Short mmCIF file of C-alpha atoms and ligand atoms in Angstrom, two decimals:
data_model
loop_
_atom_site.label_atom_id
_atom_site.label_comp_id
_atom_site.label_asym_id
_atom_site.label_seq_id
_atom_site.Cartn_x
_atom_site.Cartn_y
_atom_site.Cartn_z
CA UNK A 1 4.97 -25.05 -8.34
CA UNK A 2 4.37 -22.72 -5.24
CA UNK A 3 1.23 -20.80 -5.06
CA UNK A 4 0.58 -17.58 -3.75
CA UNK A 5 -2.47 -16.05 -2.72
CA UNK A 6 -2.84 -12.68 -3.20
CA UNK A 7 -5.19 -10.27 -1.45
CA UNK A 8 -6.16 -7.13 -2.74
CA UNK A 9 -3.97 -7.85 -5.61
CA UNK A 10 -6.21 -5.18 -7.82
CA UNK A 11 -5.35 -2.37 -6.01
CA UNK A 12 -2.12 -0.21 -5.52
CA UNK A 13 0.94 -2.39 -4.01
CA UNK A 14 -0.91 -5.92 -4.17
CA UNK A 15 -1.15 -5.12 -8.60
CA UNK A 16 2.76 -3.52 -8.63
CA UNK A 17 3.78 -6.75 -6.63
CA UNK A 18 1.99 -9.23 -8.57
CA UNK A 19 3.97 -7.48 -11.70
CA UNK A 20 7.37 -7.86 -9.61
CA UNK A 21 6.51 -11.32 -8.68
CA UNK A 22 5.86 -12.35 -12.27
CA UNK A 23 8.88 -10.44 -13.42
CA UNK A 24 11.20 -12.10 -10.93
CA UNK A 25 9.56 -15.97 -11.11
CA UNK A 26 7.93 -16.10 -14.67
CA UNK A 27 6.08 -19.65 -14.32
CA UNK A 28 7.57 -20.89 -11.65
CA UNK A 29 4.85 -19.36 -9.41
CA UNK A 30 1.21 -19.52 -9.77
CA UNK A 31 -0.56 -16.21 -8.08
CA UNK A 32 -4.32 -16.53 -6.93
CA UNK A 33 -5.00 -12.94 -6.67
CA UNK A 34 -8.58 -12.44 -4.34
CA UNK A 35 -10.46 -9.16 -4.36
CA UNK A 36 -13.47 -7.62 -3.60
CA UNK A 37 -13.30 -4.74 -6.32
CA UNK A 38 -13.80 -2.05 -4.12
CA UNK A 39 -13.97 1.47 -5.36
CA UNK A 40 -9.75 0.86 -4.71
CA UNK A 41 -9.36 -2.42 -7.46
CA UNK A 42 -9.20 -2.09 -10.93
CA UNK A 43 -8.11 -5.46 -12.81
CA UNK A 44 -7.10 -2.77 -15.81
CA UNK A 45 -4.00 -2.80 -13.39
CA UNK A 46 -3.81 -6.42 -14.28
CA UNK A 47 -4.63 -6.72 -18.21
CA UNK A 48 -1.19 -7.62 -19.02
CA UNK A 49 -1.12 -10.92 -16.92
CA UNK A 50 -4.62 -12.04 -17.02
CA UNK A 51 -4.45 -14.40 -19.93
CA UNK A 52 -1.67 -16.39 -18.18
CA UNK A 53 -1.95 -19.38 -16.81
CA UNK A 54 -0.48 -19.33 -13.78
CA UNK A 55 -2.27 -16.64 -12.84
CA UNK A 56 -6.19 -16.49 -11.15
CA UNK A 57 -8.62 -13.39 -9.74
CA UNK A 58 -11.19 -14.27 -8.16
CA UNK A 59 -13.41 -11.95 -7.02
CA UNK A 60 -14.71 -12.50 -3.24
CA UNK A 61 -14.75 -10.53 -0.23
CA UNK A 62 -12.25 -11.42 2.44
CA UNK A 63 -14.89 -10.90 4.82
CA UNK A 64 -16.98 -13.89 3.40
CA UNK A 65 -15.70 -16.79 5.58
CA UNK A 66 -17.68 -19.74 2.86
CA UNK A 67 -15.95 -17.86 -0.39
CA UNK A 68 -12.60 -17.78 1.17
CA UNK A 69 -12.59 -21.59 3.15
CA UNK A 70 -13.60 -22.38 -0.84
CA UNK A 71 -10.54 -20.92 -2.30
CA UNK A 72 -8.15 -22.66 0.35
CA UNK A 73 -10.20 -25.99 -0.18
CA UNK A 74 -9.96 -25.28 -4.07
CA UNK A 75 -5.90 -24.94 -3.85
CA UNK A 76 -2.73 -25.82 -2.13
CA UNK A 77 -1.98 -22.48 -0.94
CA UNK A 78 1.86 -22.03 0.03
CA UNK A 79 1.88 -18.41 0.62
CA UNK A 80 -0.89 -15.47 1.74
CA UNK A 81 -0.08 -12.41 1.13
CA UNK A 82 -2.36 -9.85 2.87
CA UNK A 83 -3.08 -6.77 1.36
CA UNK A 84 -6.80 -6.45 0.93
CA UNK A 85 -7.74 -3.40 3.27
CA UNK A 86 -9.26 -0.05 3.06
CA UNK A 87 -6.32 2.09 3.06
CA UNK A 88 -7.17 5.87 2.52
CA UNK A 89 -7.12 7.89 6.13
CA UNK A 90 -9.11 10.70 5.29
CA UNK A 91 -12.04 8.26 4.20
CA UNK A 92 -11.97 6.43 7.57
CA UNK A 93 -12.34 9.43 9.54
CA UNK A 94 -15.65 10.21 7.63
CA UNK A 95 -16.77 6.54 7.58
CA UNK A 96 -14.74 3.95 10.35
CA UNK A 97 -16.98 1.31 10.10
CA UNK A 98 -15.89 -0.17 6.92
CA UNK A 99 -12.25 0.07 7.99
CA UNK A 100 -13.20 -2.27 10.73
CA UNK A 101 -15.21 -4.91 8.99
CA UNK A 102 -12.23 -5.28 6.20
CA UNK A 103 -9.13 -4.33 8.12
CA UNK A 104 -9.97 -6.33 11.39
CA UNK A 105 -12.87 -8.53 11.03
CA UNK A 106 -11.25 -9.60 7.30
CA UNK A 107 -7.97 -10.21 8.20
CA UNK A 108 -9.56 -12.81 11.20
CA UNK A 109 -11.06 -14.85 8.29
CA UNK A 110 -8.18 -15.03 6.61
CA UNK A 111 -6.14 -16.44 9.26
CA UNK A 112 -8.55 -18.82 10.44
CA UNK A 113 -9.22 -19.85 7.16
CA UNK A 114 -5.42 -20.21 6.76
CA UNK A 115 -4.58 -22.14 9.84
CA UNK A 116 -7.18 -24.74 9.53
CA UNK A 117 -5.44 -25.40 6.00
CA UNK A 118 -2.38 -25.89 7.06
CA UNK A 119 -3.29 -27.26 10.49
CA UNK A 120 -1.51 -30.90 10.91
CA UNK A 121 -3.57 -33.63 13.75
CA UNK A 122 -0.61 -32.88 15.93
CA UNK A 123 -1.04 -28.91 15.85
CA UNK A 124 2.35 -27.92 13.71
CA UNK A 125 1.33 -26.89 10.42
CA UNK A 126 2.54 -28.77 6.94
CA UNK A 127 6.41 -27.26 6.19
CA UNK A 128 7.14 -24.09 4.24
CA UNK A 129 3.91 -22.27 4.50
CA UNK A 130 3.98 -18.97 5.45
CA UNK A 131 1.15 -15.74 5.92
CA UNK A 132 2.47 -12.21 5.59
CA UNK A 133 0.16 -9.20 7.07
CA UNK A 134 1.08 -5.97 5.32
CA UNK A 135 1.02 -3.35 7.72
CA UNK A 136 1.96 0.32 8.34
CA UNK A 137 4.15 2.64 9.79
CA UNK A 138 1.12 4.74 10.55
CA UNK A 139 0.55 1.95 13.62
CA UNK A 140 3.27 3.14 15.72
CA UNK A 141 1.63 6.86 15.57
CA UNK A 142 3.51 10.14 15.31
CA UNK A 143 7.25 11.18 15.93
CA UNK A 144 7.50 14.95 17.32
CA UNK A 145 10.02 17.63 17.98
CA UNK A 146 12.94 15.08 18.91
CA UNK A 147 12.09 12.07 18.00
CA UNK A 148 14.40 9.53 16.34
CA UNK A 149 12.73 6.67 13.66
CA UNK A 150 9.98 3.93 14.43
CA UNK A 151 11.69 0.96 15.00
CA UNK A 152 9.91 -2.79 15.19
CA UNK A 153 9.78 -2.42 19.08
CA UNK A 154 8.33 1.37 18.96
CA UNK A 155 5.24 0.94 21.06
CA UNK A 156 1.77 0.82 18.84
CA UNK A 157 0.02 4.32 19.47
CA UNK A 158 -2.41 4.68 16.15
CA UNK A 159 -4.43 7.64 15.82
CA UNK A 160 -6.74 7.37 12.97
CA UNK A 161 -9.04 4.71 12.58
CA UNK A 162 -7.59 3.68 9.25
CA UNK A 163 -3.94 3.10 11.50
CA UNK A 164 -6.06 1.92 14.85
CA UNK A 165 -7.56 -0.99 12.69
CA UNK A 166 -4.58 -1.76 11.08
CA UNK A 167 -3.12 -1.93 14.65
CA UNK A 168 -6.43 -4.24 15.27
CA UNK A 169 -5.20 -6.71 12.16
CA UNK A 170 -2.01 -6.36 12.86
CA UNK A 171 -2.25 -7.45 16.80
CA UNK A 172 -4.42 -10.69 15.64
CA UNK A 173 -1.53 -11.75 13.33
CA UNK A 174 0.91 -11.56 16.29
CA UNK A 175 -1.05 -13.25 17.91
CA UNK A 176 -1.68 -16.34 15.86
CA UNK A 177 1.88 -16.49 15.97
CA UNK A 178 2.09 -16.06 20.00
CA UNK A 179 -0.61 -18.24 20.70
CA UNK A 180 -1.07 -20.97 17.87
CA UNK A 181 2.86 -20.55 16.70
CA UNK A 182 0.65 -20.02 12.95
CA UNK A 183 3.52 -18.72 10.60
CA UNK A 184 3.66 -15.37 9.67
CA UNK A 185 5.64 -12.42 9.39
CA UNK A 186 4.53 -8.83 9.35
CA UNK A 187 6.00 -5.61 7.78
CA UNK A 188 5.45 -2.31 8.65
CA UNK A 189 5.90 0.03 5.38
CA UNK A 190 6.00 3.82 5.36
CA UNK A 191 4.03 5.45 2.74
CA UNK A 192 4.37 4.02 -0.99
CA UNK A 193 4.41 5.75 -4.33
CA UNK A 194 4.79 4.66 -7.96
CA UNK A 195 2.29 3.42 -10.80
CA UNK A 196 -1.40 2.39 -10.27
CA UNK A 197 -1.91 4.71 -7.29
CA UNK A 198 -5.44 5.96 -6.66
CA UNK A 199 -5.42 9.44 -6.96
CA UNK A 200 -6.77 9.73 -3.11
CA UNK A 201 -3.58 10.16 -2.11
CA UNK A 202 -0.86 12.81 -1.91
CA UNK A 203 1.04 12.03 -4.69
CA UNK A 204 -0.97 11.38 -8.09
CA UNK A 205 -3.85 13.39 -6.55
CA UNK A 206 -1.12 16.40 -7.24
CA UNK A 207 -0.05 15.26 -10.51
CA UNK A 208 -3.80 14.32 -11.89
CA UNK A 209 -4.93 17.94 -10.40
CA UNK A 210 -1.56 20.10 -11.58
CA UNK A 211 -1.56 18.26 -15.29
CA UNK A 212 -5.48 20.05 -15.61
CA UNK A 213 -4.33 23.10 -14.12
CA UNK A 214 -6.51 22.34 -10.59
CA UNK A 215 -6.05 23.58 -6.91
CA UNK A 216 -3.78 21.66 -5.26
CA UNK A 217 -4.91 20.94 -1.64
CA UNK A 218 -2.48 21.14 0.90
CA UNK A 219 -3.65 19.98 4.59
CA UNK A 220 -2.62 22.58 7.53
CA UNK A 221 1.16 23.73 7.15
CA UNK A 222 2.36 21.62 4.51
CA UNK A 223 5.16 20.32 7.01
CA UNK A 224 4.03 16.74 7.88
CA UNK A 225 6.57 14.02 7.13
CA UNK A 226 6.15 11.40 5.03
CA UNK A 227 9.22 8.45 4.33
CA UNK A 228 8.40 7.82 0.61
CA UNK A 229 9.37 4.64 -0.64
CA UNK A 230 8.82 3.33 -4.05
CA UNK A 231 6.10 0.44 -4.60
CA UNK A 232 8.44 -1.75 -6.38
CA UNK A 233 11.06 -1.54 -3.23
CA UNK A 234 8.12 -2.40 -0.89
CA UNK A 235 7.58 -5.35 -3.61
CA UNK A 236 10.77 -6.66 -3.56
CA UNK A 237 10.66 -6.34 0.50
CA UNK A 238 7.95 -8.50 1.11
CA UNK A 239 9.41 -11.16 -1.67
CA UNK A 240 12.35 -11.28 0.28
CA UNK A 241 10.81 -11.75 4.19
CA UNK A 242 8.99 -14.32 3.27
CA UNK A 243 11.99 -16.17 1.80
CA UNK A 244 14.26 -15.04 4.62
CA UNK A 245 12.04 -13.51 7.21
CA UNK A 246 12.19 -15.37 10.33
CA UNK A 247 9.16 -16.37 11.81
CA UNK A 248 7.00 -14.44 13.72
CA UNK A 249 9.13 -11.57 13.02
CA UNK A 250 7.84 -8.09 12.29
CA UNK A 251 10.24 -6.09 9.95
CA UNK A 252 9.92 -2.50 9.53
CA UNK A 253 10.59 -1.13 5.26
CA UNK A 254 10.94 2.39 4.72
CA UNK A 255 12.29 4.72 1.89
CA UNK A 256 15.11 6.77 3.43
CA UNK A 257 13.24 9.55 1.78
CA UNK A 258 11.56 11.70 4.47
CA UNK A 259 9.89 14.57 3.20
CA UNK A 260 7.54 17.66 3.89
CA UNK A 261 4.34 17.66 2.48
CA UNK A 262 5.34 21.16 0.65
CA UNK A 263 8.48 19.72 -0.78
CA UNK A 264 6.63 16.38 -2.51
CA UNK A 265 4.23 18.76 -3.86
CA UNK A 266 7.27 21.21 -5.28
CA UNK A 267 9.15 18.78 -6.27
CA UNK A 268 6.51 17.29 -8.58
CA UNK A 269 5.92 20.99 -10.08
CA UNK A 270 9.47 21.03 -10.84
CA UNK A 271 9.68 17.30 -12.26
CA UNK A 272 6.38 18.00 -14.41
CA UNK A 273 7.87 21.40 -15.96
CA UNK A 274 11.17 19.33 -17.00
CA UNK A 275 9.74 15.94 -18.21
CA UNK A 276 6.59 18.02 -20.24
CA UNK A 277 7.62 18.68 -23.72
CA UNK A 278 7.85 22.29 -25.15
CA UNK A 279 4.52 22.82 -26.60
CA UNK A 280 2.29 20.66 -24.56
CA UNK A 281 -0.55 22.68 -23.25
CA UNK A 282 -0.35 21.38 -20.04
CA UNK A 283 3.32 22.98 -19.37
CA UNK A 284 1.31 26.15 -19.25
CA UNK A 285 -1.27 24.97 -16.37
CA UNK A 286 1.15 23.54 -13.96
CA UNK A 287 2.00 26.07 -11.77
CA UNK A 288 2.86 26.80 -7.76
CA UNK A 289 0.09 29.49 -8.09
CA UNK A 290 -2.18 26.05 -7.71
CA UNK A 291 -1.10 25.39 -4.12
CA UNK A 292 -3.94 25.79 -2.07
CA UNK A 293 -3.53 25.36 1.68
CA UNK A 294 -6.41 23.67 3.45
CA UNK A 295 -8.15 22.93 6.76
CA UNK A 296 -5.79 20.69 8.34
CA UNK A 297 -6.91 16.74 8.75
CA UNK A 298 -8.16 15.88 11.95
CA UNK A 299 -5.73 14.07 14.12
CA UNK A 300 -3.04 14.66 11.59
CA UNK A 301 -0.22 12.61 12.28
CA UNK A 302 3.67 15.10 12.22
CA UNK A 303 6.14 12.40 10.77
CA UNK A 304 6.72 9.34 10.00
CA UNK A 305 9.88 7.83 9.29
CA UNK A 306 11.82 4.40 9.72
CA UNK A 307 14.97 3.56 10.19
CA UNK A 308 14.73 -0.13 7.98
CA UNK A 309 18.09 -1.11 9.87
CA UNK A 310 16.57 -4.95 10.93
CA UNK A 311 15.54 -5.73 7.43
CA UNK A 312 18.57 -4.87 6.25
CA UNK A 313 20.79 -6.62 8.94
CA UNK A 314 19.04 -9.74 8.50
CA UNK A 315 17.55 -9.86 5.70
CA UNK A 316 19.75 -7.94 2.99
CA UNK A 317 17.05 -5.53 1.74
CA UNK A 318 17.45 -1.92 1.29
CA UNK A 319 15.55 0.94 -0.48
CA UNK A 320 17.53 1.23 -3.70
CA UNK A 321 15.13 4.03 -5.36
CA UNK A 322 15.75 7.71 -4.56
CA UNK A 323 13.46 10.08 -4.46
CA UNK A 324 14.09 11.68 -7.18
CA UNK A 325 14.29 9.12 -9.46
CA UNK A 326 11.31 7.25 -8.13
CA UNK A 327 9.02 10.48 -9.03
CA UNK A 328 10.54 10.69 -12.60
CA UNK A 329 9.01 6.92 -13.03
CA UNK A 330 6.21 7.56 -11.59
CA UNK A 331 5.07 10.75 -13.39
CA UNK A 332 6.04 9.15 -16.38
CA UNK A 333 4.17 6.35 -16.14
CA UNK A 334 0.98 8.48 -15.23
CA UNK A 335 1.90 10.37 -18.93
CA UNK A 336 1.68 6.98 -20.42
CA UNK A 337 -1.35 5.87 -18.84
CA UNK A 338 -3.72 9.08 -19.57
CA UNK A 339 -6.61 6.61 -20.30
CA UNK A 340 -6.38 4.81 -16.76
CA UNK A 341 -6.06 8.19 -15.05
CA UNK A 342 -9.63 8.85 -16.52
CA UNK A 343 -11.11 5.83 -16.18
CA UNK A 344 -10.55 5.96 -12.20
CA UNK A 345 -11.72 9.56 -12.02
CA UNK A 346 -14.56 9.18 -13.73
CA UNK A 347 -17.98 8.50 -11.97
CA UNK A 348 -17.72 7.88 -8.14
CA UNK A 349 -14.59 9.59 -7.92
CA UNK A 350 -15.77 12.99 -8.61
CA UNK A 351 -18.72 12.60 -6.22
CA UNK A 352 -15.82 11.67 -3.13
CA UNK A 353 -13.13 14.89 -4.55
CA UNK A 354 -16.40 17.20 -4.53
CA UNK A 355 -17.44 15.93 -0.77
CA UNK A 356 -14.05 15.63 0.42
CA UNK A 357 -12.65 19.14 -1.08
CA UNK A 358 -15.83 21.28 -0.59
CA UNK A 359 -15.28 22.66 2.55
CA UNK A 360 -11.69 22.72 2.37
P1 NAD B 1 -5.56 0.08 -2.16
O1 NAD B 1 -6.66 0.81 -1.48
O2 NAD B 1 -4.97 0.64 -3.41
O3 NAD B 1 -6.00 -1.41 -2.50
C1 NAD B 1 -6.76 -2.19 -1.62
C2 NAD B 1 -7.29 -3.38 -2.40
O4 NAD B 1 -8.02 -4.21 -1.47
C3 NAD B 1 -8.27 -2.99 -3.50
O5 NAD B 1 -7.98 -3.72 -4.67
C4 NAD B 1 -9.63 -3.38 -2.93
O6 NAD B 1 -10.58 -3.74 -3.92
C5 NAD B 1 -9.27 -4.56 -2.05
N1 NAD B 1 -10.24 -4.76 -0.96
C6 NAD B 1 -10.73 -3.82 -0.11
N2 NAD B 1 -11.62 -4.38 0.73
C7 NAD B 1 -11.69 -5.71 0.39
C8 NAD B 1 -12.42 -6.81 0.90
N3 NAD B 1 -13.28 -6.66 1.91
N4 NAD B 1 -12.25 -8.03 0.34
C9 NAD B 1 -11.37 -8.19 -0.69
N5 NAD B 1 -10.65 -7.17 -1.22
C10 NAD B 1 -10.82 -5.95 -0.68
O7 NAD B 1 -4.44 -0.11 -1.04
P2 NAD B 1 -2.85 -0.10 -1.19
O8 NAD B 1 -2.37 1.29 -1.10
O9 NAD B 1 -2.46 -0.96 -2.30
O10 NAD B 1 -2.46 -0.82 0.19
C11 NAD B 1 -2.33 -2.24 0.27
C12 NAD B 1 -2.00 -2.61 1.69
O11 NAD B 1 -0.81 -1.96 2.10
C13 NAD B 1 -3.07 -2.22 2.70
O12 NAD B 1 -3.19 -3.24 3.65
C14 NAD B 1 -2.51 -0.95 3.34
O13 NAD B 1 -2.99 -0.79 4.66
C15 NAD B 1 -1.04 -1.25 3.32
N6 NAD B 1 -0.17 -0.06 3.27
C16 NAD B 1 -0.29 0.85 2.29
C17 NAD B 1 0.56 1.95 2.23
C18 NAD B 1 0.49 2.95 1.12
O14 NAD B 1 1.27 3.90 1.12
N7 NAD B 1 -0.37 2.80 0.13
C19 NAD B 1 1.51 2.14 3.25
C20 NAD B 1 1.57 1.20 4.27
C21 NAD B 1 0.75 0.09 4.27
P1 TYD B 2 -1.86 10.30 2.06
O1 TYD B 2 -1.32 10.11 0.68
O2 TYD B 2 -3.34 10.32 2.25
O3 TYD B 2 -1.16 9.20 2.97
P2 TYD B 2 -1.19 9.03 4.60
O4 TYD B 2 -2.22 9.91 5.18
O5 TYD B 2 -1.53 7.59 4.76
O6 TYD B 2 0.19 9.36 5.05
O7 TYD B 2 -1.30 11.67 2.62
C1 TYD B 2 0.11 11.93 2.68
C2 TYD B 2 0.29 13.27 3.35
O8 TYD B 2 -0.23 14.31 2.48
C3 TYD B 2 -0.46 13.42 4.66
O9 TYD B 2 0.32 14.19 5.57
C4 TYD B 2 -1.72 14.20 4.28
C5 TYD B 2 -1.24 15.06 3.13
N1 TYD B 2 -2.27 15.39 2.10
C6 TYD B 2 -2.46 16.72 1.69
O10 TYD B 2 -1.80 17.65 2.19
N2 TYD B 2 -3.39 16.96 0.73
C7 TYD B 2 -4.13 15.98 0.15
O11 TYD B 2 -5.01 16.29 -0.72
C8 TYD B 2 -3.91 14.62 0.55
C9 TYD B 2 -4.70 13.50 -0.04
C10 TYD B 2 -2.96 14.37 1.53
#
């Protein structure tokens, strides 16, 4: 049975592909998930598979070289799947430190502690093992006026700290595979959407705020661009490079859905005022009167888009969720999940919104 271990498997895309992974391999897999339960990681994400038994969380930080040697010593990993990371921009501008420690210094441990697992005497590492770093679009920068796509050999040009130490872990993978030929593949995804998201970002910040009838904070002009692509696509992706990816290889997933800022945040006004039933209270607080435009983010990245034309060649994936169908899922999933909506919102969340939104 092949094992996977998972990091940061509580949080937003490493809980949705856990799901997929189970969905797709039942108990042919066994899935170690490893997580640090950061304000970001909820296991409620994860009720519905904890009682199986192929499946394991163990709570450790991936910066804690002992606790993760231990869980490679404990198992015979097959596959790492990286995820653990701090992953919200606007927190790293306010604190970069933490960004470092987990997105740079973290992903180190888990490479070494990865290589000298699979390490043979002879310095080629035992057969079909395989480390995935899940990285971002947000490494290669910004595309202006004129610009094309990011493609896997756009040059790296990060300008947040969130992207510049995601750069940092992304660089050290290459270069385990440069250097030590360690296995691993890395994909660069544009920005994700769908069930389980932390309302930090864009999207189910807008829906939590609109469904209570709350400003909805829009940074500068409204006209960044964003390449939405749905979690369970990005799930699938990663699934399928590490069964076909070829070695070494970076692969580039995006959504084919680039959008404005203003047109995400319209179109989930629009979606909300269809899918809400006559008669709900709520159909009466969600409203464009909420937009609120706000003191732009600092260093605020124009576009980002992809053009996921290697992945595809090669590899046979594509994004097969549009848009608009994507958002239908996803705000109906957030009406279905009311409790966990509150649950995340509750206590230290409110503290971040108040510092975050005050002076905007
Ligand atoms: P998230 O913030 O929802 O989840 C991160 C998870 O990592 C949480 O469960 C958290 O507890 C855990 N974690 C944080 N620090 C840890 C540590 N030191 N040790 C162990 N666990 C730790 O993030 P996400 O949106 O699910 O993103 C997952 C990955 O995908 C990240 O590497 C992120 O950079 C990348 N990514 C995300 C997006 C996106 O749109 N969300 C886009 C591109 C790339
Ligand atoms: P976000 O979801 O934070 O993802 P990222 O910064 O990694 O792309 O933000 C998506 C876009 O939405 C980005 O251009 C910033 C903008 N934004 C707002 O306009 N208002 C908000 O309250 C948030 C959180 C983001």
């Amino acid at each position: 049975m092949r094992t996977y271990l998972v990091t940061g498997g509580a949080g937003f895309i490493g809980s949705n592909y856990i799901h997929y992974m189970f969905r797709k391999y039942g108990d042919s897999i066994r899935i170690i998930n490893v997580d640090a339960l950061t304000y970001a990681g909820n296991l409620e994400n994860l009720k519905d598979v904890e009682n199986q038994d192929n499946y394991t969380f163990v709570r450790a930080d991936i910066r804690d070289r002992e606790a993760v040697a231990q869980i490679f010593a404990e198992n015979d990993i097959d596959r790492v799947v990286h995820f653990a990371a701090e992953s919200h921009v606007d927190r790293s501008i306010r604190n970069p430190e933490i960004f470092v420690e987990t997105n740079v210094l973290g992903t180190l441990v888990m490479l070494n502690a990865a290589k000298k697992a699979w390490e043979l005497p002879d310095g080629t590492y035992q057969p079909d093992k395989r480390f995935l770093y899940v990285s971002t679009d947000e490494v290669y920068g910004s595309l202006e006026e004129g610009d094309t796509y990011f493609y896997e050999t756009t040059p790296f040009a990060p300008h947040s700290p969130y992207s510049a130490s995601k750069a940092s872990g992304d660089m050290l993978t290459k270069a385990y595979w440069d250097t030590y030929k360690f296995p691993v593949n890395i994909t660069s995804c544009s920005n994700n959407y769908g069930p389980y998201q932390f309302p930090e970002k864009l999207i189910p910040l807008i829906i939590n705020n609109a469904l209570q009838g709350k400003k909805l904070p829009v940074y500068g002009d409204g006209k960044n661009v964003r390449d939405w692509l749905y979690v369970d696509d990005h799930a699938k992706a990663i699934d399928m490079v590490q069964e076909k990816g070829r070695l070494g290889e970076r692969y580039n997933i995006g959504g084919h859905n680039e959008k404005q800022n203003i047109e995400i945040v319209n179109i989930i006004l629009e979606t909300l005022q269809e899918m809400l039933p006559e008669g709900d209270p709520r159909k009466a607080l969600v409203s464009k009167d909420l937009i609120t435009y706000v003191e732009d983010r600092k260093g605020h990245d124009r576009r980002y888009a992809i053009a996921p034309d290697k992945i595809k060649e090669e590899i046979g994936w594509y994004p097969e969720t549009m848009f608009k169908e994507g958002i239908r899922l996803t705000i109906q999933w957030f009406f279905e999940h009311e409790d966990w909506m509150k649950n995340v919102t509750s206590g230290d969340y409110q503290k971040y919104y108040e510092e975050m939104y005050q002076t905007k």
